[in-house]
Coordinates of C-alpha atoms in Angstrom, one line a residue:
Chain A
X1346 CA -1.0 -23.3 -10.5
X1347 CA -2.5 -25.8 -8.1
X1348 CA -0.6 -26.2 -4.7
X1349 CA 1.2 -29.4 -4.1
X1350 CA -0.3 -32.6 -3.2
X1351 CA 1.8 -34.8 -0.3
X1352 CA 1.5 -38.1 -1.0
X1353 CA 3.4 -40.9 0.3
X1354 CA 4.5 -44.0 -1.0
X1355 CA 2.6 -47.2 0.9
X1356 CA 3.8 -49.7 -2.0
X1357 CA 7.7 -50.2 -0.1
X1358 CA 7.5 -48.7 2.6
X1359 CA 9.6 -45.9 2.3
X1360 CA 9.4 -42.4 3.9
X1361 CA 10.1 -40.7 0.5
X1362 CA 7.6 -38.2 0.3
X1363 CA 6.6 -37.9 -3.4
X1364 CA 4.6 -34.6 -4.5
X1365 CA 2.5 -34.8 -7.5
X1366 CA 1.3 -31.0 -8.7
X1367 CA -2.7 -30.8 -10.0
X1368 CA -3.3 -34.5 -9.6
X1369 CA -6.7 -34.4 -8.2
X1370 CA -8.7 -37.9 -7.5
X1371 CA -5.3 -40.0 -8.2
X1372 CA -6.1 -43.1 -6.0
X1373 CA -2.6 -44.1 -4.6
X1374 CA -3.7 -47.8 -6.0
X1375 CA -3.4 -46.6 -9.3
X1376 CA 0.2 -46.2 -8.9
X1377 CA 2.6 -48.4 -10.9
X1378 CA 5.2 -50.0 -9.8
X1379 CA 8.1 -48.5 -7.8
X1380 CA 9.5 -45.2 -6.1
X1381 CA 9.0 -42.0 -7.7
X1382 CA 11.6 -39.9 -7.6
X1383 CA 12.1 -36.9 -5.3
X1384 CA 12.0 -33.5 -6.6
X1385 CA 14.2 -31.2 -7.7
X1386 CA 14.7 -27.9 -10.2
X1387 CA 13.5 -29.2 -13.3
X1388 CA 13.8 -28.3 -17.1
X1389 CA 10.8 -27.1 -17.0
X1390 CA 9.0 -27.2 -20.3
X1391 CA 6.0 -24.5 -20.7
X1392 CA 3.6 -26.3 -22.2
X1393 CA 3.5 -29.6 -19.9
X1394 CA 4.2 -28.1 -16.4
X1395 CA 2.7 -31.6 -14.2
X1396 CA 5.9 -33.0 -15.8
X1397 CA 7.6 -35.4 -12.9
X1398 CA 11.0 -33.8 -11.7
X1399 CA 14.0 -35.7 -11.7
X1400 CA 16.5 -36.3 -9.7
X1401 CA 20.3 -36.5 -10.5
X1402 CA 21.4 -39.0 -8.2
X1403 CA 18.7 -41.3 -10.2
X1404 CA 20.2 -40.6 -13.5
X1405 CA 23.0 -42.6 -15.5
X1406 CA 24.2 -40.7 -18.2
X1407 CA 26.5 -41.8 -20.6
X1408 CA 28.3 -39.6 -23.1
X1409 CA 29.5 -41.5 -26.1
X1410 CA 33.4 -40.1 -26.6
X1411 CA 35.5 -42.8 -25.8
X1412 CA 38.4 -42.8 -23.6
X1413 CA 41.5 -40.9 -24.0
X1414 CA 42.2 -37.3 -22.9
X1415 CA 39.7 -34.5 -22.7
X1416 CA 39.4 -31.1 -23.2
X1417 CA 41.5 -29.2 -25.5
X1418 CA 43.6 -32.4 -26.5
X1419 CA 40.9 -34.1 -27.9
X1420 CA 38.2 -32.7 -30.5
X1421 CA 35.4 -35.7 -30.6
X1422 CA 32.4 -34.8 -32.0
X1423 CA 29.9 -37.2 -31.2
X1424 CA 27.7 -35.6 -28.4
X1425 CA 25.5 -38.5 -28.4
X1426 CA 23.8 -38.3 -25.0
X1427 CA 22.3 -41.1 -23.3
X1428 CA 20.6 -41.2 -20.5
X1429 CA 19.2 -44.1 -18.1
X1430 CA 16.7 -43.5 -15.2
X1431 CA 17.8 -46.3 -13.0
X1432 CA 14.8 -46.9 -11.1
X1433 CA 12.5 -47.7 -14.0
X1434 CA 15.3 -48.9 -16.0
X1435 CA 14.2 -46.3 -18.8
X1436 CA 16.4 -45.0 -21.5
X1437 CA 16.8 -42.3 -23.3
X1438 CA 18.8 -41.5 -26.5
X1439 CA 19.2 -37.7 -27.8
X1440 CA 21.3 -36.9 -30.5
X1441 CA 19.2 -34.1 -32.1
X1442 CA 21.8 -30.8 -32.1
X1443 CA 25.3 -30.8 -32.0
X1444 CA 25.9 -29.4 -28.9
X1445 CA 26.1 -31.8 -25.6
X1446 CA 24.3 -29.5 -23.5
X1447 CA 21.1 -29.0 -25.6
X1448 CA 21.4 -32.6 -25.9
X1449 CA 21.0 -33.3 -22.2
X1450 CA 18.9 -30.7 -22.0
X1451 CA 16.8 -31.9 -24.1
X1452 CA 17.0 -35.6 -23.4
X1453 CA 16.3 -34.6 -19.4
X1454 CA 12.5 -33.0 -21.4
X1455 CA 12.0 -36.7 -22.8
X1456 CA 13.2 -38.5 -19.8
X1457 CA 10.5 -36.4 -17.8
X1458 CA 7.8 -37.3 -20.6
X1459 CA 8.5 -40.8 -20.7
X1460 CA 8.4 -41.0 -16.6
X1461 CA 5.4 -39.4 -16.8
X1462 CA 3.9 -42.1 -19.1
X1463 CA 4.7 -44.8 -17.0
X1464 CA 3.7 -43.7 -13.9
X1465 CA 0.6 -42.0 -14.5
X1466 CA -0.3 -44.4 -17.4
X1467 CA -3.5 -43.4 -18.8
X1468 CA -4.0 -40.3 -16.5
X1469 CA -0.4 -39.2 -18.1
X1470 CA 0.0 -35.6 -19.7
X1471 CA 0.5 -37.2 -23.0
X1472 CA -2.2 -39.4 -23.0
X1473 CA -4.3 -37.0 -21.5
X1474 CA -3.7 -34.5 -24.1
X1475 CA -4.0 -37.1 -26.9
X1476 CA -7.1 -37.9 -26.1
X1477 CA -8.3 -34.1 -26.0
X1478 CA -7.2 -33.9 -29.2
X1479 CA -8.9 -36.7 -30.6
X1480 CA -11.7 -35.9 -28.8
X1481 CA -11.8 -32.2 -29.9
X1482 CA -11.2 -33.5 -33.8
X1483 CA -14.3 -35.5 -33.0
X1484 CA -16.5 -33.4 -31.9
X1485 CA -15.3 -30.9 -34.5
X1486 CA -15.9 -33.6 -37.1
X1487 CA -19.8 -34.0 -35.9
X1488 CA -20.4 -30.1 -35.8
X1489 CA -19.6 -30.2 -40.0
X1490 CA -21.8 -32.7 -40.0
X1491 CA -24.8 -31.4 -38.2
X1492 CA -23.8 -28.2 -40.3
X1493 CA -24.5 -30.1 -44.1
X1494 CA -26.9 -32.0 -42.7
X1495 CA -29.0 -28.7 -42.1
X1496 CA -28.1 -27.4 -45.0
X1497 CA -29.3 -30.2 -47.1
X1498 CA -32.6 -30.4 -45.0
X1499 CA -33.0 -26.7 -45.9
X1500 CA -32.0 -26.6 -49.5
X1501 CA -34.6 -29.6 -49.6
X1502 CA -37.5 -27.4 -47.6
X1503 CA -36.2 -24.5 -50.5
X1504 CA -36.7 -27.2 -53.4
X1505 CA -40.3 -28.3 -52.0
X1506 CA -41.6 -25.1 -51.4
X1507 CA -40.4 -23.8 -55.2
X1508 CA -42.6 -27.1 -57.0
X1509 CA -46.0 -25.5 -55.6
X1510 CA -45.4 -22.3 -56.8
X1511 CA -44.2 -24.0 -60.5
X1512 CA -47.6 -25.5 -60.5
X1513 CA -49.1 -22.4 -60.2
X1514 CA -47.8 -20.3 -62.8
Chain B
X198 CA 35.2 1.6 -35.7
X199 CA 38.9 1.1 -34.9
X200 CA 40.7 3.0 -32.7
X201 CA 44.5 3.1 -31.7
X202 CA 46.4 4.2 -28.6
X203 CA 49.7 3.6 -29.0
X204 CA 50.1 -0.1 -29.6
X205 CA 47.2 -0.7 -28.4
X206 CA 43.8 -1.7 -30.8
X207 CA 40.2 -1.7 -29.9
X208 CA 37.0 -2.4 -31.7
X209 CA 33.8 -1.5 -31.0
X210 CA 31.0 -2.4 -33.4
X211 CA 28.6 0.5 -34.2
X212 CA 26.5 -0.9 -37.5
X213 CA 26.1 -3.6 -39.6
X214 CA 28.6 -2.5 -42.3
X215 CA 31.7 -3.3 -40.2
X216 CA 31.1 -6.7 -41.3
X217 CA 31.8 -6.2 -45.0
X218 CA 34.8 -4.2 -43.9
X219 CA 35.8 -7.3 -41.8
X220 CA 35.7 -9.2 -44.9
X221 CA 37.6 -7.0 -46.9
X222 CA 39.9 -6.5 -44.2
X223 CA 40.5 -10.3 -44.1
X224 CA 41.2 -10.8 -47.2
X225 CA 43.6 -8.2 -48.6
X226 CA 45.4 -7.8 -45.1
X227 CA 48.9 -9.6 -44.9
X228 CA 47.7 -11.4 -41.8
X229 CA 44.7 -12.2 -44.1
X230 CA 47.3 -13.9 -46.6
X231 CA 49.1 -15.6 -43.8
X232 CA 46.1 -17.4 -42.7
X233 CA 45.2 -18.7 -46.1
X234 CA 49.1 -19.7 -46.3
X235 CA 48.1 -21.6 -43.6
X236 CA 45.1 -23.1 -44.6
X237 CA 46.9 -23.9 -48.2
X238 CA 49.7 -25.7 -46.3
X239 CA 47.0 -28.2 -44.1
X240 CA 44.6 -28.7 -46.9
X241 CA 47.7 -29.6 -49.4
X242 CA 49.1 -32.2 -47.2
X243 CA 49.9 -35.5 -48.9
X244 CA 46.2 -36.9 -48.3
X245 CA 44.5 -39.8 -49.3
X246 CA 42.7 -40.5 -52.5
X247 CA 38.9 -40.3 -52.2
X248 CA 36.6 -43.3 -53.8
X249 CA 35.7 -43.0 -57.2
X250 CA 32.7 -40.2 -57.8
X251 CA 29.9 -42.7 -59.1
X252 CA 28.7 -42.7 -62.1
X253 CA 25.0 -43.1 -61.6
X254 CA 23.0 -41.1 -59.4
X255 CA 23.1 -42.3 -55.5
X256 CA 21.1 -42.0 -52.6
X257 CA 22.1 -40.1 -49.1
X258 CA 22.4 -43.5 -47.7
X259 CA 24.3 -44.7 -50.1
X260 CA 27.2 -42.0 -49.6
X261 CA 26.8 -42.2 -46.5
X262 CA 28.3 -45.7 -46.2
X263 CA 30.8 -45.4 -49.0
X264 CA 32.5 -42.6 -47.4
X265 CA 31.9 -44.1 -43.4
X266 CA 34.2 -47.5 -45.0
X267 CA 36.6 -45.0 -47.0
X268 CA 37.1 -42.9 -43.8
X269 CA 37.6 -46.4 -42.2
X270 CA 40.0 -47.8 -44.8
X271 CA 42.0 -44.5 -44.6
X272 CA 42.5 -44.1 -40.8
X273 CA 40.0 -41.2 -40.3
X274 CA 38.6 -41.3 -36.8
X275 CA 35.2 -40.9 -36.2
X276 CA 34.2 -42.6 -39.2
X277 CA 30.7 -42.9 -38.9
X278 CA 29.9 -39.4 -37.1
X279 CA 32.1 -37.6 -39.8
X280 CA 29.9 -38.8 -42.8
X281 CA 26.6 -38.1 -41.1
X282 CA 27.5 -34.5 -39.9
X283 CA 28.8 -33.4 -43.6
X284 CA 26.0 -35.3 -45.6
X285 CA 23.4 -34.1 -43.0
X286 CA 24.6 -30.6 -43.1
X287 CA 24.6 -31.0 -47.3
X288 CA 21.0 -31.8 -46.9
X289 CA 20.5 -28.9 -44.1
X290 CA 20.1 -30.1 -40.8
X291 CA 22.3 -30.5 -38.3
X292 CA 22.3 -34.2 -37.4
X293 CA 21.8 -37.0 -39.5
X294 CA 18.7 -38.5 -36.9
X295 CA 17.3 -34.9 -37.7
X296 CA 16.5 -35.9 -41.6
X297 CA 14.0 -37.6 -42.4
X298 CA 14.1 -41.6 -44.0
X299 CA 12.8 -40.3 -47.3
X300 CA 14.9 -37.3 -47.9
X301 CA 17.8 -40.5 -46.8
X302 CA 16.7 -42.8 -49.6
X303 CA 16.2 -40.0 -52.0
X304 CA 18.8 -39.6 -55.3
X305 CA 21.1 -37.1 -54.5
X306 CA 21.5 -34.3 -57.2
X307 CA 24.6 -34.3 -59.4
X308 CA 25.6 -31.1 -57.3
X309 CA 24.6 -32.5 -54.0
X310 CA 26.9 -35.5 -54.8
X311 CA 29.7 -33.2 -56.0
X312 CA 29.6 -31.1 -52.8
X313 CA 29.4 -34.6 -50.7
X314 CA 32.8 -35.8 -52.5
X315 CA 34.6 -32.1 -52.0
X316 CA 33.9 -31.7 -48.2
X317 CA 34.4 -36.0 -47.3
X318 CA 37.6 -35.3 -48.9
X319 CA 38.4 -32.3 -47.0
X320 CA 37.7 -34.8 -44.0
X321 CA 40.4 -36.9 -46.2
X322 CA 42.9 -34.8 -44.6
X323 CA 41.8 -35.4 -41.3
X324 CA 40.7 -31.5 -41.4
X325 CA 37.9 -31.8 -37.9
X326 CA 34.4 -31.9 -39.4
X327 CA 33.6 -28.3 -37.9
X328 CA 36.1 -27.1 -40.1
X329 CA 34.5 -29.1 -43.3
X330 CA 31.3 -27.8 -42.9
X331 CA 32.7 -24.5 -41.7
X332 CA 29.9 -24.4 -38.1
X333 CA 29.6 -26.2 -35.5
X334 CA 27.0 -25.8 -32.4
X335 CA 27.5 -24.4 -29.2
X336 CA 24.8 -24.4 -26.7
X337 CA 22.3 -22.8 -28.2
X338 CA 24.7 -20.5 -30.6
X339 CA 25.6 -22.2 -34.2
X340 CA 29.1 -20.3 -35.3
X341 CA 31.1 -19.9 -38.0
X342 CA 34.5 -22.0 -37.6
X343 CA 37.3 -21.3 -39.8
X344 CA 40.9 -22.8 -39.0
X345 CA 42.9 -22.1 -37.4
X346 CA 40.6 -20.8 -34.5
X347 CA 40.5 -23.1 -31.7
X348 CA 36.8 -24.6 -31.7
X349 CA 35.2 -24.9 -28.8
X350 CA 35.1 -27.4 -26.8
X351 CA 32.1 -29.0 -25.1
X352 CA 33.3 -28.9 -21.7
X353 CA 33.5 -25.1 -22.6
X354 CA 30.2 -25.4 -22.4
X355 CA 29.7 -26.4 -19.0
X356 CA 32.2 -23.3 -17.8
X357 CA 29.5 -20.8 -19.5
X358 CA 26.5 -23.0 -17.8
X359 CA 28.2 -21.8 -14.4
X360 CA 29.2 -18.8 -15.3
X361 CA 25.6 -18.1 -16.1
X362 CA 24.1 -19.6 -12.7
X363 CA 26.6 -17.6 -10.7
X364 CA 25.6 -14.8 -12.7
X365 CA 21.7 -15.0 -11.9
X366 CA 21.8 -16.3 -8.6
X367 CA 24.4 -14.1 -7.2
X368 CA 24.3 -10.6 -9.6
X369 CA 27.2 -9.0 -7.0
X370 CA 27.3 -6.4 -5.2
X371 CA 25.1 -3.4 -7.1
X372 CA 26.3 -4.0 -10.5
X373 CA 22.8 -4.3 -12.6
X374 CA 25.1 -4.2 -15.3
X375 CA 28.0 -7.2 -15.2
X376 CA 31.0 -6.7 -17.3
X377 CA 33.0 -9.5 -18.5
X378 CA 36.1 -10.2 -19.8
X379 CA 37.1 -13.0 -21.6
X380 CA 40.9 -13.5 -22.0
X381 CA 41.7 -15.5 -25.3
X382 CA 38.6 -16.1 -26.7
X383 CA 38.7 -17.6 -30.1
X384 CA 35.9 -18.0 -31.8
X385 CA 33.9 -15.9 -29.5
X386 CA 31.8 -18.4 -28.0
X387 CA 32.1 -17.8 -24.2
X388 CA 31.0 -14.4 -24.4
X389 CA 28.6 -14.8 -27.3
X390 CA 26.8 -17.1 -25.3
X391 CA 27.0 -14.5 -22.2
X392 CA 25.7 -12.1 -23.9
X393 CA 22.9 -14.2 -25.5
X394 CA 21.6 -15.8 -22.9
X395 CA 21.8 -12.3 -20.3
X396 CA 20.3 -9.4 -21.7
X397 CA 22.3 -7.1 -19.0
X398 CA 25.7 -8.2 -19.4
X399 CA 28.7 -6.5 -21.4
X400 CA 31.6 -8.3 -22.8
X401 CA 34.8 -7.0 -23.7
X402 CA 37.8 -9.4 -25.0
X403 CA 40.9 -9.8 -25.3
X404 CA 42.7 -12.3 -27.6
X405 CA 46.5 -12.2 -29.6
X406 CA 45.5 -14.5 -32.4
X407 CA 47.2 -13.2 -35.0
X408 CA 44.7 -12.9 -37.7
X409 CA 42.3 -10.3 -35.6
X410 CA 39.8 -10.2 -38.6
X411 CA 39.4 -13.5 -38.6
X412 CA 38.3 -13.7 -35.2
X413 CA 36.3 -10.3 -35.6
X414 CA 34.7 -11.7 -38.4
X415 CA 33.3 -14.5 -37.0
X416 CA 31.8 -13.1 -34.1
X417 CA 30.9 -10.3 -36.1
X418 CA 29.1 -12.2 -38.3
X419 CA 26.9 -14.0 -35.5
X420 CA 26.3 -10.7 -33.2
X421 CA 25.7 -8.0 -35.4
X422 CA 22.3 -10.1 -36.7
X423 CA 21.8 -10.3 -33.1
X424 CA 22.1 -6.2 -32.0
X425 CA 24.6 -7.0 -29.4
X426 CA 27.0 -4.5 -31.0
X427 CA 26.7 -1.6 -28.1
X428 CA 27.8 -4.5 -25.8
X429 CA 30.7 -6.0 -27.0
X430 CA 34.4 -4.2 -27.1
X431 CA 37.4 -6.3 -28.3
X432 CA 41.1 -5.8 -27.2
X433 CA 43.9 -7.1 -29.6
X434 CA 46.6 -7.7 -26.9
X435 CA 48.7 -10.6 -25.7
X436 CA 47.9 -10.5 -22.1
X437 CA 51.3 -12.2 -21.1
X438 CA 53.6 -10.0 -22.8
X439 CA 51.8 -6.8 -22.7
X440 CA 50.3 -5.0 -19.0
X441 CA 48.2 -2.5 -19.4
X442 CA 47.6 -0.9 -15.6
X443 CA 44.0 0.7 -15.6
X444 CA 43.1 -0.6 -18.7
X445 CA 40.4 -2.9 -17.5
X446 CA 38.5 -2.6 -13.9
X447 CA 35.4 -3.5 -12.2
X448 CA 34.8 -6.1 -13.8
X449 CA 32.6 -8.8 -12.3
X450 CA 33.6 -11.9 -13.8
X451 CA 36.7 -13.0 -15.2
X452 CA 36.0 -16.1 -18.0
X453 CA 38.7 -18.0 -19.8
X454 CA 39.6 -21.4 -21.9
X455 CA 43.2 -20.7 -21.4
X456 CA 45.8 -22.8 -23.5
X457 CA 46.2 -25.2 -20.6
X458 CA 48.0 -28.3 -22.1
X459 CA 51.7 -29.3 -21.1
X460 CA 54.2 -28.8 -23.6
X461 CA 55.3 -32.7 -23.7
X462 CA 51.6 -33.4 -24.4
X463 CA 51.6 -31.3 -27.9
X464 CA 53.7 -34.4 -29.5
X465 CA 50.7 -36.8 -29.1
X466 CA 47.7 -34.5 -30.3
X467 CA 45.9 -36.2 -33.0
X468 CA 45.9 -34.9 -36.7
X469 CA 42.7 -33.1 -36.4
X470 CA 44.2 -30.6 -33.7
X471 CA 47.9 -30.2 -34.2
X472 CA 47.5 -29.5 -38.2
X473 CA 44.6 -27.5 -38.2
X474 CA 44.3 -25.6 -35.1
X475 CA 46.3 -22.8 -33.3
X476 CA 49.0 -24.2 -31.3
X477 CA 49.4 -21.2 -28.9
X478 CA 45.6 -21.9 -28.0
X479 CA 47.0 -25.2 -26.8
X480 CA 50.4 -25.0 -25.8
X481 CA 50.3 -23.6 -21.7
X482 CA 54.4 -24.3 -21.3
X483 CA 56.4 -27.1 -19.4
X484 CA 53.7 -27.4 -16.5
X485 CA 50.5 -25.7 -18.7
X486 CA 50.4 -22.8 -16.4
X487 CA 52.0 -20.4 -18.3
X488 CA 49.1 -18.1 -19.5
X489 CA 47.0 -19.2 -16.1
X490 CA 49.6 -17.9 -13.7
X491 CA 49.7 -14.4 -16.0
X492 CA 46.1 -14.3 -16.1
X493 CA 45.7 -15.1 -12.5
X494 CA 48.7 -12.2 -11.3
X495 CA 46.9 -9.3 -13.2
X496 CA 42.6 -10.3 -12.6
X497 CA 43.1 -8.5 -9.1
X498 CA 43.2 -5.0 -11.1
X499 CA 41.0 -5.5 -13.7
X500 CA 38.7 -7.3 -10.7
X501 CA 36.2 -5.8 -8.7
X502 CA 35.3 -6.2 -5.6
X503 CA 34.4 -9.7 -5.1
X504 CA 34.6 -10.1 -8.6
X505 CA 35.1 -13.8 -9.8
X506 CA 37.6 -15.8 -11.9
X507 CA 36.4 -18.4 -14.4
X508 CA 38.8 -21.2 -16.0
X509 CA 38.9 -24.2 -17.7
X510 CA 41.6 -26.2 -16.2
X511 CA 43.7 -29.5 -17.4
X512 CA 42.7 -32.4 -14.6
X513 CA 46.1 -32.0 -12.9
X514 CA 45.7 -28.3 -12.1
X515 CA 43.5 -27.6 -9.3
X516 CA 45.8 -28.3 -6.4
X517 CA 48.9 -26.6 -8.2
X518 CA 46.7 -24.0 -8.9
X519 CA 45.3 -23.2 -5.6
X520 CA 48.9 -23.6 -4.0
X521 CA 50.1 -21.2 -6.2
X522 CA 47.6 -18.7 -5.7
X523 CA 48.2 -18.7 -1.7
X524 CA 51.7 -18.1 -2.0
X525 CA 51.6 -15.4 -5.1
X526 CA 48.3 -13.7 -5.4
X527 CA 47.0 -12.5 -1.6
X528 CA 44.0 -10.7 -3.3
X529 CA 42.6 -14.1 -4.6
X530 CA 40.1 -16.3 -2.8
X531 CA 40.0 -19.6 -4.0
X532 CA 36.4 -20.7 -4.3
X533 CA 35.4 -24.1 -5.4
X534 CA 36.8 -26.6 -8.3
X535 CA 34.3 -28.8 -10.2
X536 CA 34.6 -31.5 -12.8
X537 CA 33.3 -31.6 -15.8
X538 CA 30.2 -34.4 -16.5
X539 CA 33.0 -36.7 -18.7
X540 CA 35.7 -36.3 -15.6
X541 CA 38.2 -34.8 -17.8
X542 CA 38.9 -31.4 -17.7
X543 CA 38.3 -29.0 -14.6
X544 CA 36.4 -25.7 -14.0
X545 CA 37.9 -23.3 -11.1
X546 CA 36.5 -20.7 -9.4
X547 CA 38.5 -17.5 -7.4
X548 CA 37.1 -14.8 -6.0
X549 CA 38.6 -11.7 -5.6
X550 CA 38.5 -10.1 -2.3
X551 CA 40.4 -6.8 -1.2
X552 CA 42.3 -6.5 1.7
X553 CA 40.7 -4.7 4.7
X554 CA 43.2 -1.8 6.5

């Protein structure tokens, strides 16, 4: 992987230093709005590595199971996790296993995504790799059709050069 | 295999068959009648009637509300969650945000709606929706619940989360090859995730539950699929009663979900727990520490050195705890004691560490 970028935050004047991995060209003007977080061990996912980190201390989570006692006096099974990234105000809701620590798990990998988005905007890994796609489909799309068009060309050459030799016989 | 010494019982699990002996086992054994005694005697309580099985054919989404407002007439709690996590396991996933909105507004089969009406009515009885739809999750392990095994708990979950960061960061002196023990372990699911989620890590435990095949069988079940057999021993013993010198040692870490709740609390569990789950998984005496201070007096000889204690603790522990380690248990280090993310029950760490002459 690419080493680490420094960059610092001009917009508030903070010292934070924020650290964006393989982000080459990225014009500090382009940045949106407000502080980045600092970095820490992520949930790393494979696939998208240049995913923003996040920090704990940034994070509001909010586990949906009521008041009352815990632990073995209480069996509640809605493991509902939401989570709020209170800098950006973002929110995220995971419900998708039945296990609370998947769930936060998992909704720390969307957090990360959705950071991503809206600070990198367009040059986000998302977007980025959206557009790849669409862009590969496209070209993909005009190589099948350069493909028939040759075909046809030829199968018309084959029809033109078959007349003549009709005439003949 | 089984094996005897004395009154002692072990199981090791060589091969695949063991699990239809399990079954067997379970089902002709007395303790195997016992348990379905049991079951019979929670399942025949007086319960509420259910709503009326429709006469036409009905959509997920329909059931879905009729049995959220019947749970809601009738008391149920969780009214909402219950109806989704039956009717989304009918339709095979395991949350309802997991299935898609067609499948939702799709007619259910007759049978479909049959089996929604027999399991919401199981929830009737305020039976806990793992026991319904006989699973429930468990960070990344699904296992089979069956009552009255205590199901795990979420907070569990956290306990095994640290267990396993201790474990990588810090692999202990030269062991390459961590043994745990797991005192009490229920369904399994502290060690099952232990030995899922480290590759180089054996597990033996110990548990008194009554109905041993139960238990056997529902880790069985889940391991044997998964070739963990060489690395998993179980011990039928109750540790507080029985003392077994030299029958465990070096082991690295000590895990446990003791029963941990005060004896005045047990009068104010709700339905789901107190008719349907094992109270001596629960009940940890006058003061809850009744199966914590045994477990804590006898870890320094199965320990070894610098071996570590895992427990899940009630909130009002800790100090008590650590207090009465100092003054009984010199061999014991206290370590650290965290809270769990909710604030509501505790995980506590001791370290074992031997005397220097």
């Amino acid at each position: 992987m690419s080493s680490l970028l420094p960059f610092t935050s001009s917009l508030l004047g903070a010292s934070r230093r924020l650290m964006w991995k393989n982000t080459p060209g990225l014009s500090p003007l382009l940045r949106l709005t407000p502080p980045a977080p600092s970095w820490v061990a992520a949930f790393g996912k494979k696939d998208l590595p240049d995913l923003p980190v996040l920090l704990e201390e940034e994070l509001e989570e909010q586990f949906v199971r009521g008041s009352g006692p815990g632990g073995q006096a209480t069996n509640k099974t809605s493991n509902c996790v939401v989570l709020k990234h209170i800098p950006t105000g973002i929110v995220v809701k995971c419900h998708q296993t039945r296990s609370v620590d998947i769930n936060r798990k998992r909704a720390r990998d969307i957090m990360r995504e959705k950071l991503d988005v809206a600070y990198k905007g367009e040059l986000s890994e998302l977007v980025v790799k959206k557009k790849e796609s669409v862009l590969r489909k496209q070209e993909k799309r005009k190589r099948v059709n350069e493909n028939l068009e040759r075909k046809r060309l030829f199968n018309e050459a084959l029809a033109v050069d078959n007349k003549p030799g009709d005439d003949n016989a | 295999m089984k094996f005897s010494q004395s009154s002692l019982t072990w199981y090791t699990f060589p091969n695949l068959s063991l699990q239809h002996l399990l079954q067997r086992e379970y089902t002709n054994t007395c303790k195997g009648r016992y348990l379905k005694k049991e079951i019979w005697r929670c399942l025949t309580r007086p319960t509420c009637s259910a709503p009326a099985f429709p006469a036409g054919r009905i959509t997920a989404l329909q059931a879905l509300d009729v049995w959220k407002r019947h749970f809601v007439e009738n008391g149920v709690t969780e009214p909402e969650q219950s109806s989704q996590y039956i009717i989304a396991h009918l339709l095979g996933a395991k949350t309802i945000e997991s299935v898609e909105q067609q499948r939702l507004a799709e007619f259910l089969s007759k049978e479909e709606t049959q089996q929604v009406w027999r399991l919401c009515s199981k929830r009737l009885s305020r039976m806990p929706v793992q026991f319904v739809i006989e699973e429930w999750d468990f960070r990344d392990l699904t296992l089979k619940m069956r009552p009255p095994v205590f199901i795990p708990r979420p907070e569990t979950e956290e306990l095994v989360e640290l267990v396993l960061t201790d474990l990588q960061n810090h692999p202990g002196s030269t062991e390459t090859t961590p043994t745990c023990l797991e005192v009490g372990c229920g369904s399994g699911a502290i060690s099952l995730s232990l030995l899922k989620s480290l590759p180089q890590v054996k597990v033996t435990l110990s548990m008194i539950f009554k109905n041993i095949f139960l238990v056997l069988l529902l880790c069985c079940c889940f391991f044997c699929r998964l070739g963990l057999q060489d690395r998993l021993k179980v011990y039928h013993m109750d540790v507080i009663k029985e003392q077994m010198p030299g029958l465990f040692s070096s082991i690295s870490v000590l895990v446990s979900n003791p029963p941990y709740l005060f004896s005045e609390d047990m009068a104010t569990l709700e339905p789901e727990i107190s008719r349907f789950e094992d109270r001596a998984a629960l009940d940890g005496g006058e003061d809850g520490l009744n199966v914590i201070r045994q477990i804590l007096t006898l870890a320094p000889d199965f320990l070894s050195n610098r071996g570590r204690i895992y427990l899940e603790v009630d909130p009002r522990h800790p100090a008590l705890i650590r207090r009465w380690v100092e003054d009984n248990v010199e061999e014991l280090r206290f370590v650290e004691t965290r809270q769990d993310v909710s604030g509501k029950s505790v995980l506590q760490r001791d370290q074992h560490t031997f005397q220097e002459f």
